CSV table of C-alpha atoms and ligand atoms in Angstrom, one decimal:
chain,number,residue,atom,x,y,z
Z,1,UNK,CA,0.0,0.0,0.0
Z,2,UNK,CA,1.2,3.6,-0.4
Z,3,UNK,CA,2.7,4.6,2.9
Z,4,UNK,CA,2.3,7.8,4.8
Z,5,UNK,CA,5.9,8.8,4.2
Z,6,UNK,CA,7.9,11.9,4.1
Z,7,UNK,CA,7.5,14.2,1.2
Z,8,UNK,CA,10.6,14.1,-1.0
Z,9,UNK,CA,11.1,17.8,-1.1
Z,10,UNK,CA,12.5,20.0,1.7
Z,11,UNK,CA,9.5,19.8,4.0
Z,12,UNK,CA,10.0,17.1,6.7
Z,13,UNK,CA,6.4,16.0,6.5
Z,14,UNK,CA,4.3,12.9,6.3
Z,15,UNK,CA,1.5,13.0,3.8
Z,16,UNK,CA,-2.1,12.0,3.8
Z,17,UNK,CA,-2.2,9.3,1.1
Z,18,UNK,CA,-5.0,9.3,-1.5
Z,19,UNK,CA,-7.9,7.1,-0.9
Z,20,UNK,CA,-7.7,4.1,-3.2
Z,21,UNK,CA,-11.3,4.6,-4.3
Z,22,UNK,CA,-13.9,7.3,-4.5
Z,23,UNK,CA,-15.7,8.4,-1.3
Z,24,UNK,CA,-19.0,6.8,-2.4
Z,25,UNK,CA,-17.4,3.6,-3.7
Z,26,UNK,CA,-18.2,1.6,-0.6
Z,27,UNK,CA,-21.9,2.4,-0.5
Z,28,UNK,CA,-24.3,1.1,0.6
Z,29,UNK,CA,-22.1,-0.5,3.3
Z,30,UNK,CA,-20.1,2.7,4.2
Z,31,UNK,CA,-21.5,6.0,3.0
Z,32,UNK,CA,-19.7,8.8,1.2
Z,33,UNK,CA,-20.5,11.0,4.2
Z,34,UNK,CA,-18.7,8.6,6.6
Z,35,UNK,CA,-15.7,8.5,4.3
Z,36,UNK,CA,-15.6,12.2,3.9
Z,37,UNK,CA,-15.4,12.7,7.7
Z,38,UNK,CA,-13.3,9.6,8.4
Z,39,UNK,CA,-10.7,10.2,5.7
Z,40,UNK,CA,-10.9,13.9,5.2
Z,41,UNK,CA,-11.2,14.9,8.9
Z,42,UNK,CA,-10.0,12.1,11.2
Z,43,UNK,CA,-7.2,10.6,9.2
Z,44,UNK,CA,-6.0,14.0,8.1
Z,45,UNK,CA,-6.0,15.2,11.7
Z,46,UNK,CA,-3.7,12.3,12.7
Z,47,UNK,CA,-1.3,13.0,9.9
Z,48,UNK,CA,-1.3,16.8,10.7
Z,49,UNK,CA,-0.7,16.1,14.4
Z,50,UNK,CA,2.2,13.7,13.9
Z,51,UNK,CA,3.8,16.3,11.7
Z,52,UNK,CA,3.5,18.8,14.4
Z,53,UNK,CA,4.8,16.5,17.1
Z,54,UNK,CA,7.7,14.9,15.3
Z,55,UNK,CA,9.4,18.2,14.4
Z,56,UNK,CA,12.3,19.1,16.5
Z,57,UNK,CA,12.6,15.5,17.8
Z,58,UNK,CA,15.4,13.1,17.1
Z,59,UNK,CA,12.9,11.0,15.2
Z,60,UNK,CA,12.2,13.6,12.4
Z,61,UNK,CA,12.9,11.9,9.1
Z,62,UNK,CA,12.1,8.3,10.1
Z,63,UNK,CA,9.7,6.4,7.9
Z,64,UNK,CA,6.3,6.2,9.6
Z,65,UNK,CA,6.5,2.5,10.5
Z,66,UNK,CA,10.0,2.9,11.9
Z,67,UNK,CA,8.8,5.8,14.0
Z,68,UNK,CA,5.9,3.7,15.4
Z,69,UNK,CA,8.3,0.9,16.4
Z,70,UNK,CA,10.8,3.4,17.8
Z,71,UNK,CA,8.4,5.3,20.1
Z,72,UNK,CA,5.8,2.6,20.7
Z,73,UNK,CA,7.2,1.6,24.1
Z,74,UNK,CA,8.4,5.0,25.2
Z,75,UNK,CA,6.1,6.7,27.7
Z,76,UNK,CA,7.7,10.1,26.9
Z,77,UNK,CA,6.2,9.9,23.4
Z,78,UNK,CA,2.7,8.6,23.9
Z,79,UNK,CA,1.0,11.3,21.9
Z,80,UNK,CA,3.5,11.0,19.1
Z,81,UNK,CA,3.0,7.2,19.0
Z,82,UNK,CA,-0.8,7.5,19.1
Z,83,UNK,CA,-0.9,9.9,16.2
Z,84,UNK,CA,1.7,8.1,14.1
Z,85,UNK,CA,0.0,4.7,14.7
Z,86,UNK,CA,-3.4,6.2,13.8
Z,87,UNK,CA,-2.0,7.7,10.6
Z,88,UNK,CA,-0.6,4.3,9.7
Z,89,UNK,CA,-3.6,2.3,10.8
Z,90,UNK,CA,-6.0,4.3,8.7
Z,91,UNK,CA,-4.0,3.9,5.6
Z,92,UNK,CA,-3.9,0.2,6.2
Z,93,UNK,CA,-7.7,0.2,6.8
Z,94,UNK,CA,-8.5,2.0,3.5
Z,95,UNK,CA,-6.5,-0.7,1.7
Z,96,UNK,CA,-8.2,-3.4,3.7
Z,97,UNK,CA,-11.5,-2.5,2.0
Z,98,UNK,CA,-12.4,-2.7,-1.6
Z,99,UNK,CA,-15.5,-1.8,-3.7
Z,100,UNK,CA,-14.8,-5.0,-5.8
Z,101,UNK,CA,-17.4,-7.1,-4.1
Z,102,UNK,CA,-16.9,-10.0,-6.5
Z,103,UNK,CA,-13.4,-10.7,-5.5
Z,104,UNK,CA,-12.8,-14.2,-4.3
Z,105,UNK,CA,-10.4,-15.2,-1.5
Z,106,UNK,CA,-7.2,-16.3,-3.2
Z,107,UNK,CA,-6.7,-20.1,-2.9
Z,108,UNK,CA,-3.5,-19.8,-0.8
Z,109,UNK,CA,-5.3,-17.6,1.7
Z,110,UNK,CA,-8.4,-19.8,1.7
Z,111,UNK,CA,-6.2,-22.8,2.6
Z,112,UNK,CA,-4.5,-20.9,5.4
Z,113,UNK,CA,-7.8,-19.6,6.7
Z,114,UNK,CA,-9.3,-23.1,6.7
Z,115,UNK,CA,-6.2,-24.4,8.5
Z,116,UNK,CA,-6.3,-21.7,11.1
Z,117,UNK,CA,-10.1,-21.2,11.7
Z,118,UNK,CA,-11.7,-24.4,10.3
Z,119,UNK,CA,-13.5,-22.7,7.5
Z,120,UNK,CA,-14.0,-19.3,5.8
Z,121,UNK,CA,-17.4,-19.1,7.4
Z,122,UNK,CA,-15.9,-19.7,10.8
Z,123,UNK,CA,-13.3,-17.1,10.1
Z,124,UNK,CA,-15.9,-14.5,9.2
Z,125,UNK,CA,-17.9,-15.2,12.3
Z,126,UNK,CA,-14.8,-14.9,14.5
Z,127,UNK,CA,-13.6,-11.7,12.8
Z,128,UNK,CA,-17.0,-10.1,13.4
Z,129,UNK,CA,-17.1,-11.3,17.0
Z,130,UNK,CA,-13.7,-9.9,17.7
Z,131,UNK,CA,-14.7,-6.5,16.2
Z,132,UNK,CA,-17.9,-6.4,18.3
Z,133,UNK,CA,-16.2,-7.5,21.5
Z,134,UNK,CA,-13.3,-5.0,21.4
Z,135,UNK,CA,-14.4,-2.8,24.3
Z,136,UNK,CA,-14.3,0.9,23.4
Z,137,UNK,CA,-12.2,2.3,20.5
Z,138,UNK,CA,-9.8,0.1,18.7
Z,139,UNK,CA,-9.1,-2.2,15.8
Z,140,UNK,CA,-9.7,-5.9,14.8
Z,141,UNK,CA,-6.9,-7.4,12.7
Z,142,UNK,CA,-6.2,-10.6,10.8
Z,143,UNK,CA,-2.5,-11.2,11.3
Z,144,UNK,CA,0.2,-13.7,10.5
Z,145,UNK,CA,1.8,-14.8,13.8
Z,146,UNK,CA,4.7,-17.2,12.9
Z,147,UNK,CA,3.1,-19.6,10.5
Z,148,UNK,CA,-0.5,-19.2,11.8
Z,149,UNK,CA,-3.2,-16.8,10.9
Z,150,UNK,CA,-4.8,-15.2,14.0
Z,151,UNK,CA,-7.4,-12.6,14.8
Z,152,UNK,CA,-6.3,-10.1,17.3
Z,153,UNK,CA,-7.7,-6.8,18.5
Z,154,UNK,CA,-6.0,-3.7,19.7
Z,155,UNK,CA,-7.1,-0.7,21.8
Z,156,UNK,CA,-7.1,2.9,20.7
Z,157,UNK,CA,-4.1,3.5,18.4
Z,158,UNK,CA,-2.3,0.2,19.1
Z,159,UNK,CA,-1.5,-2.1,16.3
Z,160,UNK,CA,0.1,-5.5,15.8
Z,161,UNK,CA,3.5,-4.1,14.6
Z,162,UNK,CA,4.8,-3.8,18.1
Z,163,UNK,CA,4.0,-7.5,18.8
Z,164,UNK,CA,6.0,-8.3,15.6
Z,165,UNK,CA,2.9,-9.8,14.0
Z,166,UNK,CA,2.3,-9.1,10.3
Z,167,UNK,CA,-1.0,-7.4,9.7
Z,168,UNK,CA,-3.0,-8.7,6.7
Z,169,UNK,CA,-6.4,-6.9,7.1
Z,170,UNK,CA,-8.0,-4.6,9.7
Z,171,UNK,CA,-11.4,-3.2,10.7
Z,172,UNK,CA,-11.6,0.2,12.4
Z,173,UNK,CA,-14.1,-0.1,15.3
Z,174,UNK,CA,-13.8,3.4,16.5
Z,175,UNK,CA,-17.3,4.9,16.5
Z,176,UNK,CA,-16.3,7.5,13.9
Z,177,UNK,CA,-16.0,4.5,11.5
Z,178,UNK,CA,-19.6,3.6,11.6
Z,179,UNK,CA,-21.8,5.9,13.7
Z,180,UNK,CA,-23.2,8.0,10.9
Z,181,UNK,CA,-24.3,4.8,9.0
Z,182,UNK,CA,-25.1,2.3,11.8
Z,183,UNK,CA,-25.3,4.4,15.0
Z,184,UNK,CA,-24.6,2.0,17.8
Z,185,UNK,CA,-25.0,-1.2,15.7
Z,186,UNK,CA,-21.3,-2.1,15.5
Z,187,UNK,CA,-22.1,-5.7,14.7
Z,188,UNK,CA,-24.0,-4.7,11.6
Z,189,UNK,CA,-21.1,-2.6,10.4
Z,190,UNK,CA,-18.5,-5.3,11.1
Z,191,UNK,CA,-20.6,-7.9,9.4
Z,192,UNK,CA,-21.0,-5.7,6.3
Z,193,UNK,CA,-17.2,-5.2,6.2
Z,194,UNK,CA,-16.4,-8.9,6.6
Z,195,UNK,CA,-19.0,-10.1,4.2
Z,196,UNK,CA,-18.8,-7.5,1.5
Z,197,UNK,CA,-15.7,-5.2,1.6
Z,198,UNK,CA,-12.5,-7.1,2.6
Z,199,UNK,CA,-9.7,-6.7,0.1
Z,200,UNK,CA,-8.2,-10.2,-0.2
Z,201,UNK,CA,-5.6,-9.3,-2.8
Z,202,UNK,CA,-4.3,-6.7,-0.3
Z,203,UNK,CA,-4.2,-9.4,2.3
Z,204,UNK,CA,-2.3,-11.8,0.0
Z,205,UNK,CA,0.2,-9.1,-0.8
Z,206,UNK,CA,0.8,-8.4,2.9
Z,207,UNK,CA,1.2,-12.2,3.5
Z,208,UNK,CA,4.2,-12.2,1.1
Z,209,UNK,CA,5.7,-8.9,2.1
Z,210,UNK,CA,9.0,-9.0,4.0
R,301,FE2,FE1,-10.8,5.7,12.3
């Protein structure tokens, strides 16, 4: 996926990456209004804030993922970590979704999912359940942990990178991700994402990325 990296010119800034589809492309499951706020306001705010916070630190110039790993366990940089991780998580989330509803799960992933969860259907149910049961704000992830696929959840801005797990897909379960469309019905939102929007080609690419 395009990363939120520094611009190549003189400005030491991370950039808000383009959405990989139009804001109305995920309708009727996620509305254009939600994407306008979620991408244009929330994601942009995280990128803007990490740019403010990283300036005049010894971390200025680090690629975003390296920055996350560097400050993730440092209590002196909690706000910098939170905003850097949220900038990264949202870019990963946009690419975890696709308007191409007809896309099938690639055979290699289907085999791995069946081996890890019993069946694709069982995986879908477990992914929805994890998203629903994540208390408060956070994320549900499909990750590669060693040789096994696992579903994990993280709170607030946390992500699986610090646990050295390889993320394959994510679902944002902060209320701003679904409240305009589903109000408090997080399960309906999570089910819609899992059944209709997951980008399996992105997951496969992540599986094979070093
Ligand atoms: Fe979000």
